[in-house]
Coordinates of N, CA, C and O in Angstrom, one line a residue:
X939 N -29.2 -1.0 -12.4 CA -27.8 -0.7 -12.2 C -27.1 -1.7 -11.4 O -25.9 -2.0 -11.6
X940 N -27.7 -2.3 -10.4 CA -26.9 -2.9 -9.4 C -26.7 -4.5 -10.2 O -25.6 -5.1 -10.0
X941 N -27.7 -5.1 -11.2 CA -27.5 -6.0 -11.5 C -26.7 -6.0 -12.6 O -26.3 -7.1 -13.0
X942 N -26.2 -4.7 -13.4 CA -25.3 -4.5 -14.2 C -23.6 -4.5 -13.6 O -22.5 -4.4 -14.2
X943 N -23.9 -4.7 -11.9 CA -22.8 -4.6 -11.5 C -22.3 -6.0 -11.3 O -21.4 -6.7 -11.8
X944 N -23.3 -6.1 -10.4 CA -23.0 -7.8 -10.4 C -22.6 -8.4 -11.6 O -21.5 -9.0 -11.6
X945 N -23.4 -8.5 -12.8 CA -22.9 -9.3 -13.6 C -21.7 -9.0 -14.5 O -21.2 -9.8 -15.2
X946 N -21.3 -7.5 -14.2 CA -19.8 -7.4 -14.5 C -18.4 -7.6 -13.4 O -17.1 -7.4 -13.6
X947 N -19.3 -8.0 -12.4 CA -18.2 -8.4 -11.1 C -18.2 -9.9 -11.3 O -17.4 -10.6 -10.6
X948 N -18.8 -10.3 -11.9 CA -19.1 -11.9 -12.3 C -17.8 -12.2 -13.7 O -16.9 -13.0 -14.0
X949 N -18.5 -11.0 -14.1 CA -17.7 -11.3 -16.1 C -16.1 -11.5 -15.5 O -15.3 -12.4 -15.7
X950 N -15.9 -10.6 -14.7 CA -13.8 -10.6 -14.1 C -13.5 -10.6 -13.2 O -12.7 -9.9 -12.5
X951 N -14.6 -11.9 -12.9 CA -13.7 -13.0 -11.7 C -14.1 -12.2 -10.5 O -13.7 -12.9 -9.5
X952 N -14.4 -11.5 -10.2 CA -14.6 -10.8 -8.6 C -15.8 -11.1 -7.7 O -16.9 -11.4 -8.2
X953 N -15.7 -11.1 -6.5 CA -16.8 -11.6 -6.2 C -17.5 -10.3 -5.6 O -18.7 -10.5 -5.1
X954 N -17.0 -9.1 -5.5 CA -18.0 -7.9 -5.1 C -17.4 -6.7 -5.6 O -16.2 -6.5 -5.5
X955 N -18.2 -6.0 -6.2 CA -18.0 -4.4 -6.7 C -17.3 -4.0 -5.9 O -16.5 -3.1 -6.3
X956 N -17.3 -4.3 -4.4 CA -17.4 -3.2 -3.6 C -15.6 -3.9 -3.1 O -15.3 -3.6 -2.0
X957 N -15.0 -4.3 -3.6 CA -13.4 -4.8 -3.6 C -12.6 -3.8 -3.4 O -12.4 -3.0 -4.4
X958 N -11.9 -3.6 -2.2 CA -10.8 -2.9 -1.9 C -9.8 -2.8 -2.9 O -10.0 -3.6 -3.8
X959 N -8.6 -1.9 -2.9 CA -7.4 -1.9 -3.7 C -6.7 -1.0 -3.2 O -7.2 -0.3 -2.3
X960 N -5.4 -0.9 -3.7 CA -4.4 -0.1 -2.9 C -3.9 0.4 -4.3 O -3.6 -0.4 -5.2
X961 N -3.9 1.6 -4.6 CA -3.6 2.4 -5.7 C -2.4 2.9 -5.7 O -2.1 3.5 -4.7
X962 N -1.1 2.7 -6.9 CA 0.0 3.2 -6.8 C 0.2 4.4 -8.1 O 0.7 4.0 -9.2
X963 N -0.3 6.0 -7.9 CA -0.3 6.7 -9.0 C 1.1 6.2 -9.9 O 2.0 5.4 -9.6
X964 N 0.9 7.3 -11.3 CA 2.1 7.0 -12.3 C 2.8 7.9 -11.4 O 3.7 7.4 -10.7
X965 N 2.7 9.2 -11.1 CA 3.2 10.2 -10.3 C 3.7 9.5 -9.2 O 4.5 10.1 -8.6
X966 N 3.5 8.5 -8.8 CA 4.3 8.3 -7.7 C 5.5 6.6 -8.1 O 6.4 6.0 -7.6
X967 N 5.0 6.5 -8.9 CA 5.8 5.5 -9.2 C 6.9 5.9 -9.9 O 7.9 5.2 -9.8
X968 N 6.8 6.8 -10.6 CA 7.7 7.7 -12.0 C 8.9 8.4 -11.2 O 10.0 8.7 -11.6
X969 N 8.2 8.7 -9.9 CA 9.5 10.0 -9.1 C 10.5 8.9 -8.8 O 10.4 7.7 -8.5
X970 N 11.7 10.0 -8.8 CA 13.0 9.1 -8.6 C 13.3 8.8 -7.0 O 13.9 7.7 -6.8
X971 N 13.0 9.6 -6.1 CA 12.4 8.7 -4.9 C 11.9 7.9 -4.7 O 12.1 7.1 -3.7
X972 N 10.8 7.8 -5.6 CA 10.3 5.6 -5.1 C 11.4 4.9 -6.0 O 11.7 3.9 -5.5
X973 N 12.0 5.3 -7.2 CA 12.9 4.2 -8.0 C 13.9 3.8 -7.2 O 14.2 2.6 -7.2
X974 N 14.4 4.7 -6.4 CA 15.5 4.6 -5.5 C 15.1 4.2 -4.2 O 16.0 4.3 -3.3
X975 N 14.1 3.9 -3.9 CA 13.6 3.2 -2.4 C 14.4 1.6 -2.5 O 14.9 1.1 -3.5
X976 N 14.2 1.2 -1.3 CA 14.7 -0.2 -1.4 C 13.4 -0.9 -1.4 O 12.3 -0.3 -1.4
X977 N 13.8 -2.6 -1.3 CA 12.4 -3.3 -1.5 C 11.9 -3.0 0.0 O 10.7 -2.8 0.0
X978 N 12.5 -2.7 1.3 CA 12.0 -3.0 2.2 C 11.0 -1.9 2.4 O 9.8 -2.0 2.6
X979 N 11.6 -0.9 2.3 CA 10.8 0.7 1.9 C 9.7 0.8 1.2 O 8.8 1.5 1.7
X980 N 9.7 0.2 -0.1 CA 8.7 0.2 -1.1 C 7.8 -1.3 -0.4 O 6.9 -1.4 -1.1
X981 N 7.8 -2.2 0.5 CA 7.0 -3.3 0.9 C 6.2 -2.0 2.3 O 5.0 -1.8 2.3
X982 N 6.8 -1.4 3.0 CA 6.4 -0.9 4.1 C 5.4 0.4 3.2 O 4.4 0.9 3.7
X983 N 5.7 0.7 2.3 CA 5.0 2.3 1.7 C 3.6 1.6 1.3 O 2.6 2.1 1.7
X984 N 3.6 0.4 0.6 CA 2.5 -0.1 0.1 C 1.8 -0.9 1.5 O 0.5 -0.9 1.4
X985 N 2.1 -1.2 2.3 CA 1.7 -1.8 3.9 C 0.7 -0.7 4.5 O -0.5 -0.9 4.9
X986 N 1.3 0.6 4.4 CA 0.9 1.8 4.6 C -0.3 2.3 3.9 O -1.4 2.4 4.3
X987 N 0.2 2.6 2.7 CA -1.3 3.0 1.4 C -2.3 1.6 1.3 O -3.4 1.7 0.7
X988 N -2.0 0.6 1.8 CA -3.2 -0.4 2.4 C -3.6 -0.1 3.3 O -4.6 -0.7 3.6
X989 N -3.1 0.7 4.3 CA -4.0 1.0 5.7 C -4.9 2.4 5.4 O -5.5 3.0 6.3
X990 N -4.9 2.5 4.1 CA -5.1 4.2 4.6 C -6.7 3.8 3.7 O -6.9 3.1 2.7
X991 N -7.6 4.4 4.5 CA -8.7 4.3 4.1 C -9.9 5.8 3.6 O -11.1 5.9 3.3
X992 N -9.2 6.3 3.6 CA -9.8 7.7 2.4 C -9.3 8.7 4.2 O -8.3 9.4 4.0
X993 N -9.7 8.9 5.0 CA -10.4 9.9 6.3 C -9.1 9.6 6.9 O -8.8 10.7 7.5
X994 N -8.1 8.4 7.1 CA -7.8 8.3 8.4 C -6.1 9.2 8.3 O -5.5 9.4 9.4
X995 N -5.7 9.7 7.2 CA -4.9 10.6 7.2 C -4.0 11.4 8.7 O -4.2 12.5 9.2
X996 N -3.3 10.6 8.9 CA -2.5 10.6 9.9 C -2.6 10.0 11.4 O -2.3 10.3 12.6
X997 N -3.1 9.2 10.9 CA -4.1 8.0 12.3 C -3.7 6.8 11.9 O -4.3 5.9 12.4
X998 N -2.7 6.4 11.0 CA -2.6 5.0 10.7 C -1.4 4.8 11.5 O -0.3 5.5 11.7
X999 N -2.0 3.3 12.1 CA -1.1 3.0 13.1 C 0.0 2.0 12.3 O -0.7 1.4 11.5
X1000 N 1.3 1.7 12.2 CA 1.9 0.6 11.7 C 3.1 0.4 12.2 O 3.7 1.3 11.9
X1001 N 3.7 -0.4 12.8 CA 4.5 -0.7 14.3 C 5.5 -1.5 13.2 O 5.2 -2.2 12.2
X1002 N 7.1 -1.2 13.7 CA 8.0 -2.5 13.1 C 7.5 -3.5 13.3 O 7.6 -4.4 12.4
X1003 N 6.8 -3.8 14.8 CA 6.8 -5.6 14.6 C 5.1 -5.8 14.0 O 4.3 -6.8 14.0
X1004 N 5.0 -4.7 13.5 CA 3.7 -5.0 12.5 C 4.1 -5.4 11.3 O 3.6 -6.4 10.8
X1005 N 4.9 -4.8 10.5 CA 5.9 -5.0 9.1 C 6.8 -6.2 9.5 O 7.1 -6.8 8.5
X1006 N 7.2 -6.5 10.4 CA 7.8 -7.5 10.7 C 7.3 -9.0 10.7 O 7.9 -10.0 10.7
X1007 N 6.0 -8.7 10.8 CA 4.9 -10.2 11.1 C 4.5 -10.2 9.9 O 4.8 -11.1 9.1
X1008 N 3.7 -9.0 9.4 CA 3.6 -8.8 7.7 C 4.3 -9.4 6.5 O 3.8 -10.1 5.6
X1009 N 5.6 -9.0 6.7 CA 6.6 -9.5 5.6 C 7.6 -10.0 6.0 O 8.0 -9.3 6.9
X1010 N 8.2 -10.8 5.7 CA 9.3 -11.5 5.8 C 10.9 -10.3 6.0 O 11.6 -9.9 5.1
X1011 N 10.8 -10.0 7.2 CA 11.9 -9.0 7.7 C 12.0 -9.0 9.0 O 11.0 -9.4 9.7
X1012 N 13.1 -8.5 9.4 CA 13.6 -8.3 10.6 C 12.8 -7.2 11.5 O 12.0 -6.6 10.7
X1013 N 12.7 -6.9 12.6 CA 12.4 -5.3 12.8 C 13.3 -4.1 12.8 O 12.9 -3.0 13.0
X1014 N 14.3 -4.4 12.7 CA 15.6 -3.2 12.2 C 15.2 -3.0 11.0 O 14.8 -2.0 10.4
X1015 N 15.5 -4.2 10.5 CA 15.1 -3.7 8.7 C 13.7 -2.8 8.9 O 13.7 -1.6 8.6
X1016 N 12.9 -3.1 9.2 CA 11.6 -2.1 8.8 C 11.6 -1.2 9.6 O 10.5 -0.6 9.6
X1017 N 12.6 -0.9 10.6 CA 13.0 0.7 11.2 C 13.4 1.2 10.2 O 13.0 2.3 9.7
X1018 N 14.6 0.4 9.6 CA 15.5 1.4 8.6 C 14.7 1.6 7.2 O 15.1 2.5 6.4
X1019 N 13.6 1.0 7.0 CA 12.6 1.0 5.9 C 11.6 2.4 6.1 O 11.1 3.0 5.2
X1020 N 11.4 2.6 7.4 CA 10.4 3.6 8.2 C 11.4 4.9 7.7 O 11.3 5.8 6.9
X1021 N 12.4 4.5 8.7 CA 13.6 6.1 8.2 C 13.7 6.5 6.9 O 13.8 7.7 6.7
X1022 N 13.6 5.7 5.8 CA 14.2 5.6 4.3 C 12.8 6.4 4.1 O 12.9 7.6 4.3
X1023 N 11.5 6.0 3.8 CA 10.5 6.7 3.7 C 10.5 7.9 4.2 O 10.5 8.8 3.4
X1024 N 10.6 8.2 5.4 CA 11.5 9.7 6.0 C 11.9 10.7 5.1 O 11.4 11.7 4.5
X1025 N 13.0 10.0 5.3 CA 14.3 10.5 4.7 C 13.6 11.4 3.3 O 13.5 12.6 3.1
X1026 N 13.1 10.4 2.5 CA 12.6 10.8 0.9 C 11.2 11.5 0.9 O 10.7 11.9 -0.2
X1027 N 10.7 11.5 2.0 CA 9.6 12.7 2.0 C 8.2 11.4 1.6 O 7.6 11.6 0.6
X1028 N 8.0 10.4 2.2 CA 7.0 9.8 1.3 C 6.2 9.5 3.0 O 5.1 9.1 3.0
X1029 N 6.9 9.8 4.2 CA 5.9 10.0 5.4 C 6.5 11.0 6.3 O 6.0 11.3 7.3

C-alpha cells in the first residue's frame, strides 16, 4: 500500500501523500455570499480555511497585520475584509 502511494505521489508531481490543501466546497463557493465577497474578503476567508486544521475550530489566531504581511493590503482593508466575513455569516 505505502509503495502504491508513493509511486502515485511520484506519477503527479508531488512529493508526499501526506500534502496539505485548503478545500473550497461547491456549497460554499455556489452561495451568493461568497459571489458577493470582495477580493479582500475572499483572500482573508481562504488565509483562514488554511489555518484551520481539522480540531482547532475557534482557536485560529489571524491578526490584520497577519493578512497584511500575508497579502498585499493595507490593515484597514483586512479589518474591513474581517467585518465583510462578519457581516455575511462566514465567521
Amino acid at each position: 500500500m505505502t509503495a502504491r502511494i508513493k509511486s502515485n505521489s511520484r506519477r503527479y508531481g508531488r512529493e508526499s501523500a501526506k500534502e496539505r490543501f485548503c478545500a473550497l466546497s461547491f456549497q460554499l463557493v455556489d452561495s451568493m455570499a461568497f459571489q458577493h465577497l470582495s477580493h479582500a474578503g475572499m483572500r482573508v476567508l481562504v488565509l483562514l480555511k488554511r489555518r484551520f486544521n481539522g480540531i482547532n475550530n475557534g482557536d485560529i489566531c489571524l491578526s490584520c497585520r497577519d493578512v497584511a504581511k500575508a497579502c498585499p493590503m493595507s490593515r484597514n482593508t483586512a479589518g474591513r475584509a474581517f467585518q465583510e466575513l462578519q457581516q455575511k455569516g462566514f465567521i
